[in-house]
PDB file of C-alpha atoms in Angstrom:
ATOM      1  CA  UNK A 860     -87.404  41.285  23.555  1.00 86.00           C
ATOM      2  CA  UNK A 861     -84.408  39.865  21.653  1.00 90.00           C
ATOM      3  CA  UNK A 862     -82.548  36.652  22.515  1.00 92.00           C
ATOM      4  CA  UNK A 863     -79.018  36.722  22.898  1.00 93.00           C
ATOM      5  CA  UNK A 864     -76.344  34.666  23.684  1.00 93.00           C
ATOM      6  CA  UNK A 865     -73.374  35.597  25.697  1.00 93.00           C
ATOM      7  CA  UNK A 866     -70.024  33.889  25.951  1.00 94.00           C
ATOM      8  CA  UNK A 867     -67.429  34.988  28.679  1.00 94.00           C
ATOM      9  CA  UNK A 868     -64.200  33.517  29.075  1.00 94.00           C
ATOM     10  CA  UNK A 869     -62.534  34.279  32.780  1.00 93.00           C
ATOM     11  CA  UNK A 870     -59.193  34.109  33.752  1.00 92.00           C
ATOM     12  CA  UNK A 871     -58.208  30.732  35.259  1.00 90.00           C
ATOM     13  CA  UNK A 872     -56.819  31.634  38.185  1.00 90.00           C
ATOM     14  CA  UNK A 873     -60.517  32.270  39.412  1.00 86.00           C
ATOM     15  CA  UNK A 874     -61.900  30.358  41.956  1.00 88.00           C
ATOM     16  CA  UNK A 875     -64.828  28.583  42.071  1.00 88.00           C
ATOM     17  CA  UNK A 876     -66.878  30.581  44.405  1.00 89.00           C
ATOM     18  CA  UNK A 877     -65.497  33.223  42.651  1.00 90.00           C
ATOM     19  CA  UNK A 878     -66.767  32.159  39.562  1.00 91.00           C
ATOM     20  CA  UNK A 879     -70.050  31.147  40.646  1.00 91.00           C
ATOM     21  CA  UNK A 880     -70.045  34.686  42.301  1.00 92.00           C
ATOM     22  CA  UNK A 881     -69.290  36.523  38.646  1.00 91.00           C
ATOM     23  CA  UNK A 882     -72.249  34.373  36.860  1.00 91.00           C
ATOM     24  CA  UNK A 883     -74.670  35.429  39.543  1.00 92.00           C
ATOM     25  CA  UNK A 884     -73.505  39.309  39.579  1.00 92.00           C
ATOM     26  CA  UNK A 885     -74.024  39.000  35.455  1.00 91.00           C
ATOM     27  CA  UNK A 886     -77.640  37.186  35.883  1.00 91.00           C
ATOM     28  CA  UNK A 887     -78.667  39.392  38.226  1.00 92.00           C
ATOM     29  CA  UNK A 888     -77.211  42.535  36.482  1.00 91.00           C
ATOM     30  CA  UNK A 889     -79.445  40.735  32.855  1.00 91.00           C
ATOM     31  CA  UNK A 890     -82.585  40.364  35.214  1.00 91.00           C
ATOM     32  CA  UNK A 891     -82.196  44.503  36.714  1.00 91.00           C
ATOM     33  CA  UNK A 892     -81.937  46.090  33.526  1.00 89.00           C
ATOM     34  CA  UNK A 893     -85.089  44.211  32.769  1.00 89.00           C
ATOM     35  CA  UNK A 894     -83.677  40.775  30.362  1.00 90.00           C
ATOM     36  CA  UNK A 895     -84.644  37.046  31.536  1.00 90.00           C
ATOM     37  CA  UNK A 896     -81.621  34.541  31.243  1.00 91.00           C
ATOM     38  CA  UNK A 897     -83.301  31.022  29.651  1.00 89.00           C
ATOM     39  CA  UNK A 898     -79.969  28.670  30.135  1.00 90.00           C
ATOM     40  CA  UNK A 899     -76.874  29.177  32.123  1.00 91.00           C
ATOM     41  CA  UNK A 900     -74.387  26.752  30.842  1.00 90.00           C
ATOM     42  CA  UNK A 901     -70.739  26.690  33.154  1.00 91.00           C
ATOM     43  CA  UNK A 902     -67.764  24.813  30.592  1.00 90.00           C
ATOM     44  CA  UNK A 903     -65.191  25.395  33.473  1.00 87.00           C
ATOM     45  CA  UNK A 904     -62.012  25.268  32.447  1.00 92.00           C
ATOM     46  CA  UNK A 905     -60.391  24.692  28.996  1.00 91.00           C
ATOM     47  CA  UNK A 906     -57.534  25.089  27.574  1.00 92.00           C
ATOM     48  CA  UNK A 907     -57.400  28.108  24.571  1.00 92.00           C
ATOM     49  CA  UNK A 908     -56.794  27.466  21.276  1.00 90.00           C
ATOM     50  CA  UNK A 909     -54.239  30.312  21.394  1.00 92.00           C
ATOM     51  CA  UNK A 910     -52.581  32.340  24.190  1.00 92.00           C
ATOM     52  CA  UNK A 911     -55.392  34.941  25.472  1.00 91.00           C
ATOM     53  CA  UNK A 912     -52.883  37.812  27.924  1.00 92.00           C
ATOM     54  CA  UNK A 913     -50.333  35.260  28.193  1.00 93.00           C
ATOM     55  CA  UNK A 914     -52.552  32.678  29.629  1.00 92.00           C
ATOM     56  CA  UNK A 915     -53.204  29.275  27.900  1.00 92.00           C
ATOM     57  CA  UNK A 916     -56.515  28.164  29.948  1.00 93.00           C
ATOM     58  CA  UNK A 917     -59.374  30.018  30.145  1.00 93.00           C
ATOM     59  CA  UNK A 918     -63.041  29.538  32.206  1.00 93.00           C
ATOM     60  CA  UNK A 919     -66.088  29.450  29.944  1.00 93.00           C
ATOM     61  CA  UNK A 920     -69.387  30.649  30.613  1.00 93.00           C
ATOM     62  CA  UNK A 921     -71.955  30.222  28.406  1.00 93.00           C
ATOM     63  CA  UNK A 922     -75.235  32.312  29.018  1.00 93.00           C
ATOM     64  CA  UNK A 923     -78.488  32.514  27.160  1.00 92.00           C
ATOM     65  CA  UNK A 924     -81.264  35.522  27.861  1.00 92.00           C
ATOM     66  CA  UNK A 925     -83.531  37.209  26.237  1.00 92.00           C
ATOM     67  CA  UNK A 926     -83.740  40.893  26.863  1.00 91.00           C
ATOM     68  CA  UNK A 927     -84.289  44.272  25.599  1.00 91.00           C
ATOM     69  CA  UNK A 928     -82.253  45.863  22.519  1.00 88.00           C
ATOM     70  CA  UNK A 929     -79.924  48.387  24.637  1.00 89.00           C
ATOM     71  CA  UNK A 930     -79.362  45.378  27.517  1.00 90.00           C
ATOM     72  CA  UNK A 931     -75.971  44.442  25.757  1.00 90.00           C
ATOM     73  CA  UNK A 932     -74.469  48.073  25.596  1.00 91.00           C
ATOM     74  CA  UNK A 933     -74.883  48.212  29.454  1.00 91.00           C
ATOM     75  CA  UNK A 934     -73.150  45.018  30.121  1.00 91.00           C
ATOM     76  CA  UNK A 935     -70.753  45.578  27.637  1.00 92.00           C
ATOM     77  CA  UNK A 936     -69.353  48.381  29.930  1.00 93.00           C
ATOM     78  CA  UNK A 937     -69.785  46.389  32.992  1.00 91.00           C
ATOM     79  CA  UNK A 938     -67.712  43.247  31.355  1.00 91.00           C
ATOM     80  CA  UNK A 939     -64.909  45.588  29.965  1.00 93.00           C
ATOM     81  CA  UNK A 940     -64.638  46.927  33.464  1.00 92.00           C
ATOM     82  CA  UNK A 941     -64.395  43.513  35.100  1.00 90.00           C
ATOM     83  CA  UNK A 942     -60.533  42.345  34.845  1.00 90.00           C
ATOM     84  CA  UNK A 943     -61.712  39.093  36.234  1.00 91.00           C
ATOM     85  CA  UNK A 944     -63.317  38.872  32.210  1.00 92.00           C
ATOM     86  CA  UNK A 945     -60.742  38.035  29.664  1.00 92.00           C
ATOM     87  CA  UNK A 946     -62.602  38.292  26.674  1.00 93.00           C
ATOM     88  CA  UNK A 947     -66.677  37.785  25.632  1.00 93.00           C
ATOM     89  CA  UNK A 948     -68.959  38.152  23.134  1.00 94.00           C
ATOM     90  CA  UNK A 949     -72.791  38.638  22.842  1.00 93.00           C
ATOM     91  CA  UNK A 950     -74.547  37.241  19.908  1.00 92.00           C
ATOM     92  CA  UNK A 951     -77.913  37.627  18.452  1.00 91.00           C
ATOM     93  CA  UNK A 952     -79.860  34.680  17.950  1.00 91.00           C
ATOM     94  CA  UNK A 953     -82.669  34.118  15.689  1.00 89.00           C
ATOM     95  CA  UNK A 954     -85.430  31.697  15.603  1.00 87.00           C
ATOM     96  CA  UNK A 955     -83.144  28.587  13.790  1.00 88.00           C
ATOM     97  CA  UNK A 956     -80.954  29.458  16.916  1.00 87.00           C
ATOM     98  CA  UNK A 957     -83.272  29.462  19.492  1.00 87.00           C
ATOM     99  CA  UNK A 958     -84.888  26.178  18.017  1.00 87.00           C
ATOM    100  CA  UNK A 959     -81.549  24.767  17.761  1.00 87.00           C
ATOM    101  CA  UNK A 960     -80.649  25.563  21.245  1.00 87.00           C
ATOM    102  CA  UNK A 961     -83.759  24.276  22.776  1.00 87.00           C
ATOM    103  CA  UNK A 962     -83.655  21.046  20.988  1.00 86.00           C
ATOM    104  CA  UNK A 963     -79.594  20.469  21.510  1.00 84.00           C
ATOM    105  CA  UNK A 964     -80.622  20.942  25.739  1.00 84.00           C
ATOM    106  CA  UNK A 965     -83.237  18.405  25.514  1.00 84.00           C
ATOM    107  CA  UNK A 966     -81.066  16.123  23.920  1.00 78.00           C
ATOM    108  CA  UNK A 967     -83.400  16.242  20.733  1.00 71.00           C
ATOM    109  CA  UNK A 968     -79.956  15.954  18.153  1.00 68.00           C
ATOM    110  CA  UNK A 969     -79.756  12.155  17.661  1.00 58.00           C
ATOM    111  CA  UNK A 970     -76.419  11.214  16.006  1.00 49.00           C
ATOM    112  CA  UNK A 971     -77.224  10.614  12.132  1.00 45.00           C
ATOM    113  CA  UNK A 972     -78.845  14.077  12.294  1.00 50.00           C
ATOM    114  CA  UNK A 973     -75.770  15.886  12.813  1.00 52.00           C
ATOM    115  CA  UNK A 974     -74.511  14.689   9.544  1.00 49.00           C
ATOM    116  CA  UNK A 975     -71.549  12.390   9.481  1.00 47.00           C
ATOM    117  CA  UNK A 976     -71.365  12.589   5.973  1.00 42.00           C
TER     118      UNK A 976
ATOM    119  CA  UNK B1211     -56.677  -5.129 -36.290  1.00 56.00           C
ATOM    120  CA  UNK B1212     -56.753  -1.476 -36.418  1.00 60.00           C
ATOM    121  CA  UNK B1213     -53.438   0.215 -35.092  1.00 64.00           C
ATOM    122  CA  UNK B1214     -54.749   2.509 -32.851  1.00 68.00           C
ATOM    123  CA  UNK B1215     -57.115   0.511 -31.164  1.00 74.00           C
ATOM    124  CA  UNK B1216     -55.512  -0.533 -28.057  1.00 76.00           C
ATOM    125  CA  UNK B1217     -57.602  -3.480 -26.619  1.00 77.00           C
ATOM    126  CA  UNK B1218     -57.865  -3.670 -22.366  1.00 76.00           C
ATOM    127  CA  UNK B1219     -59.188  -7.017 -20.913  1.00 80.00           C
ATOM    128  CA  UNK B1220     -60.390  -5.025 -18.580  1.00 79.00           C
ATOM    129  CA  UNK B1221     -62.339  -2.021 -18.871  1.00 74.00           C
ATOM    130  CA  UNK B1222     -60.832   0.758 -17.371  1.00 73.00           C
ATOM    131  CA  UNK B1223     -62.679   2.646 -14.416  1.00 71.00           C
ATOM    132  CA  UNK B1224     -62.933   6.203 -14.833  1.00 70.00           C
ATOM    133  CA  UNK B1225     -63.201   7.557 -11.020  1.00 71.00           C
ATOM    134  CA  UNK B1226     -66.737   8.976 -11.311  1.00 68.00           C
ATOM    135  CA  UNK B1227     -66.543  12.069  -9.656  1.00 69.00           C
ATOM    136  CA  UNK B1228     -68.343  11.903  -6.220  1.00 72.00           C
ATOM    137  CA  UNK B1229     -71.673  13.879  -6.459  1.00 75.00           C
ATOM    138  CA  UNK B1230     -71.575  16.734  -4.060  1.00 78.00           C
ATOM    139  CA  UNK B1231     -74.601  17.752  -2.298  1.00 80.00           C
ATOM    140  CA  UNK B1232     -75.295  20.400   0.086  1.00 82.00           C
ATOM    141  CA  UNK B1233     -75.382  19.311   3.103  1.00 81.00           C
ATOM    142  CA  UNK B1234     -77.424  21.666   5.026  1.00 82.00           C
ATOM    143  CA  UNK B1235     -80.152  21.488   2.466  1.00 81.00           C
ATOM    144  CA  UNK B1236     -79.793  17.402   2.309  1.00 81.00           C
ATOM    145  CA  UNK B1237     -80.021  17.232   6.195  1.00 82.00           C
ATOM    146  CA  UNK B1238     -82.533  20.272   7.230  1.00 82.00           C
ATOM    147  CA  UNK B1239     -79.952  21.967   9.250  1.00 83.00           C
ATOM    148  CA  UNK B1240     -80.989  25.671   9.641  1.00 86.00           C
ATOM    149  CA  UNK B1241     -78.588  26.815  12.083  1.00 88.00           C
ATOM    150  CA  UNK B1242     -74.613  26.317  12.118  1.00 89.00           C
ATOM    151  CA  UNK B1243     -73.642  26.703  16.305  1.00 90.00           C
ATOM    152  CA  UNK B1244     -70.286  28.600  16.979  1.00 92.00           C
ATOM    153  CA  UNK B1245     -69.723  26.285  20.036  1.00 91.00           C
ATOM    154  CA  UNK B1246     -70.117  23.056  18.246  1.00 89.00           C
ATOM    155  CA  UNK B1247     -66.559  22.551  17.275  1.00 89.00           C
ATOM    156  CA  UNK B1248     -66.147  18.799  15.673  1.00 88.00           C
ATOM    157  CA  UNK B1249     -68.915  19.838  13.306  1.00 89.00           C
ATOM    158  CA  UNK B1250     -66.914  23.050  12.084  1.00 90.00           C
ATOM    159  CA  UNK B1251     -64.006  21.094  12.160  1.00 89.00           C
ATOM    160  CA  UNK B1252     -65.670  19.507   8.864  1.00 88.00           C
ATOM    161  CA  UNK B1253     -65.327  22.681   7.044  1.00 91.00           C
ATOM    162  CA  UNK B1254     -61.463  23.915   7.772  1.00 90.00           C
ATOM    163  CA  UNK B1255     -58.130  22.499   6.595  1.00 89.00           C
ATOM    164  CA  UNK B1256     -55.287  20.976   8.254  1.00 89.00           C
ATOM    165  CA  UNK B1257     -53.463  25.049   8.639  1.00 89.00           C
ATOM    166  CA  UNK B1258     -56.988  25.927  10.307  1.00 88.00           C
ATOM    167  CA  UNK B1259     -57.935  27.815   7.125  1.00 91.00           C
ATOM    168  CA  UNK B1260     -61.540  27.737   5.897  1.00 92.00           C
ATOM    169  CA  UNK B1261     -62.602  25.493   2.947  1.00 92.00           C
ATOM    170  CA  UNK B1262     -63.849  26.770  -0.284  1.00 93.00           C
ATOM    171  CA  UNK B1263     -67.433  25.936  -1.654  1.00 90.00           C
ATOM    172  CA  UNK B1264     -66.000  23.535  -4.319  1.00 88.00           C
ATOM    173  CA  UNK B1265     -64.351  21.380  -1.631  1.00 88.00           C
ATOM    174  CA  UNK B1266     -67.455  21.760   1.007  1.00 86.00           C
ATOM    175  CA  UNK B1267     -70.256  21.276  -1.176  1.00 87.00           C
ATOM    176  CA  UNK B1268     -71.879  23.709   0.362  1.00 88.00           C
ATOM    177  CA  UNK B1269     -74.211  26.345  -1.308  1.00 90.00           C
ATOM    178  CA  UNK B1270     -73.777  30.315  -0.675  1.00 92.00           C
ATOM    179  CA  UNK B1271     -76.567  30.540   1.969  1.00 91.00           C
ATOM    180  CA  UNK B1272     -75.119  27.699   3.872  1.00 92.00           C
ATOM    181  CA  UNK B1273     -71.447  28.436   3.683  1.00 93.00           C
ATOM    182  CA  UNK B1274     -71.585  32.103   4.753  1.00 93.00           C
ATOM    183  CA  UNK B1275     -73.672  30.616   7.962  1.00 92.00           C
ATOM    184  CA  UNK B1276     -70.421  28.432   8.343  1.00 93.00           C
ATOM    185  CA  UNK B1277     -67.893  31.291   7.765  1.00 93.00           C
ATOM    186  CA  UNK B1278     -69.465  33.468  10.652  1.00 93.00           C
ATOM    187  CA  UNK B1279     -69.472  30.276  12.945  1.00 93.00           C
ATOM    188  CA  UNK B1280     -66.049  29.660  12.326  1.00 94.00           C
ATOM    189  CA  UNK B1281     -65.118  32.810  12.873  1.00 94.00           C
ATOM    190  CA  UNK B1282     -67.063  33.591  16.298  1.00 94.00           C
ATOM    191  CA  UNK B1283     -65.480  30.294  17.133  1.00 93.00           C
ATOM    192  CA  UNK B1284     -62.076  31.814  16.384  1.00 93.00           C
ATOM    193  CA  UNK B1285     -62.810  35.021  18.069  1.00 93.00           C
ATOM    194  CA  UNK B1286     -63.476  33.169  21.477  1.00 93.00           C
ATOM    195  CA  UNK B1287     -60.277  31.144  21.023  1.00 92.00           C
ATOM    196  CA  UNK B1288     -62.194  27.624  20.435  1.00 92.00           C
ATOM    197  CA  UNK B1289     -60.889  27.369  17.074  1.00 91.00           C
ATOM    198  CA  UNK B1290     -57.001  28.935  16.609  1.00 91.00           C
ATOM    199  CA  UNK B1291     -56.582  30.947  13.714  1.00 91.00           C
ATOM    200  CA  UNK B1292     -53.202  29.327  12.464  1.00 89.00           C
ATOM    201  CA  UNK B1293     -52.224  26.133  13.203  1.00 86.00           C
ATOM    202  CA  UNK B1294     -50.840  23.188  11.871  1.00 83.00           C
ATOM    203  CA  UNK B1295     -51.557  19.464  11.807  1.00 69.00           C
ATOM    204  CA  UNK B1296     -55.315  20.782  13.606  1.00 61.00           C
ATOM    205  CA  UNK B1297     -57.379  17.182  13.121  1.00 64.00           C
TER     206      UNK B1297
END
């Protein structure tokens, strides 16, 4: 059981139920072919940093799971099929990440840790 | 008086080169986030472009960790490949 992290950026012309409809179809698709999400973390909307298909905005959706190795080739398919998905990546994480994501949601990073050097 | 010698009545201050330190090693940071973007803003130019180990400080371990960060980051449009004027 791996942990992963996936990012997905929607179009912006979604809606919110709609979007709160695509993040339970992908947790529910993680959970059927047998993964666990940890955190589900929404950004909304944001602007890009560059034009994604000619749009400008973009709604993130940031998901952590854990899961077995051949989880992500299944939802790749599923996410390329979805045109509601503009663009998303899965990423492996190991145990700095993990750590580092556990501590950064329980608000463990106090601000001299992050280095302002 | 010799000729040469040129007398200042003050001395003059060489600019000590600031020591640069590493600073994931300095800090105990293990893990550079793709999503944290002020933080990778530390380590990329004005145009956007990456900055090289002499300017960072950072060592090898530490700046390839940065290098994939920044470009996830880029990948999912947080960070924009070319710009200018970014900070």
């Amino acid at each position: 059981m791996n942990n992963y992290e996936l990012m997905v950026i929607f179009t912006p012309v979604l809606s919110e139920e709609d979007f709160k409809a695509a993040q339970k179809k992908y947790a529910d698709l993680i959970a059927e072919l047998g993964g666990a999400t940890v955190h589900s973390n929404p950004w909304g909307l944001k602007s890009l940093a560059y034009p994604i298909q000619k749009k400008t905005t973009g709604i993130y959706w940031v998901l952590e799971f854990t899961g077995p190795s051949d989880i992500n080739e299944k939802l790749k398919i599923q996410m390329l099929r979805d045109e509601q998905i503009m663009r998303h990546m899965i990423t492996r994480l190991d145990k700095n990440a993990v750590e580092y994501n556990y501590v950064k949601r329980n608000g463990g990073f106090a601000m001299q840790d992050k280095i302002e050097a | 008086m010799a000729k040469n010698e040129i007398k200042y009545l003050t001395a003059i201050k060489q600019e000590k080169p600031k020591k640069k330190f590493c600073r994931f090693k300095k800090y105990g940071i293990k893990y550079v986030d793709y999503k944290d973007i002020d933080f990778l803003k530390k380590f990329i130019n004005e145009q956007g472009k990456l900055l090289p180990r002499r300017l960072s400080g950072n060592s090898l371990k530490y700046q390839r960790k940065v290098q994939d960060a920044v470009k996830k980051a880029r990948q999912m449009s947080l960070l924009p490949y070319v710009t200018d004027l970014l900070k």
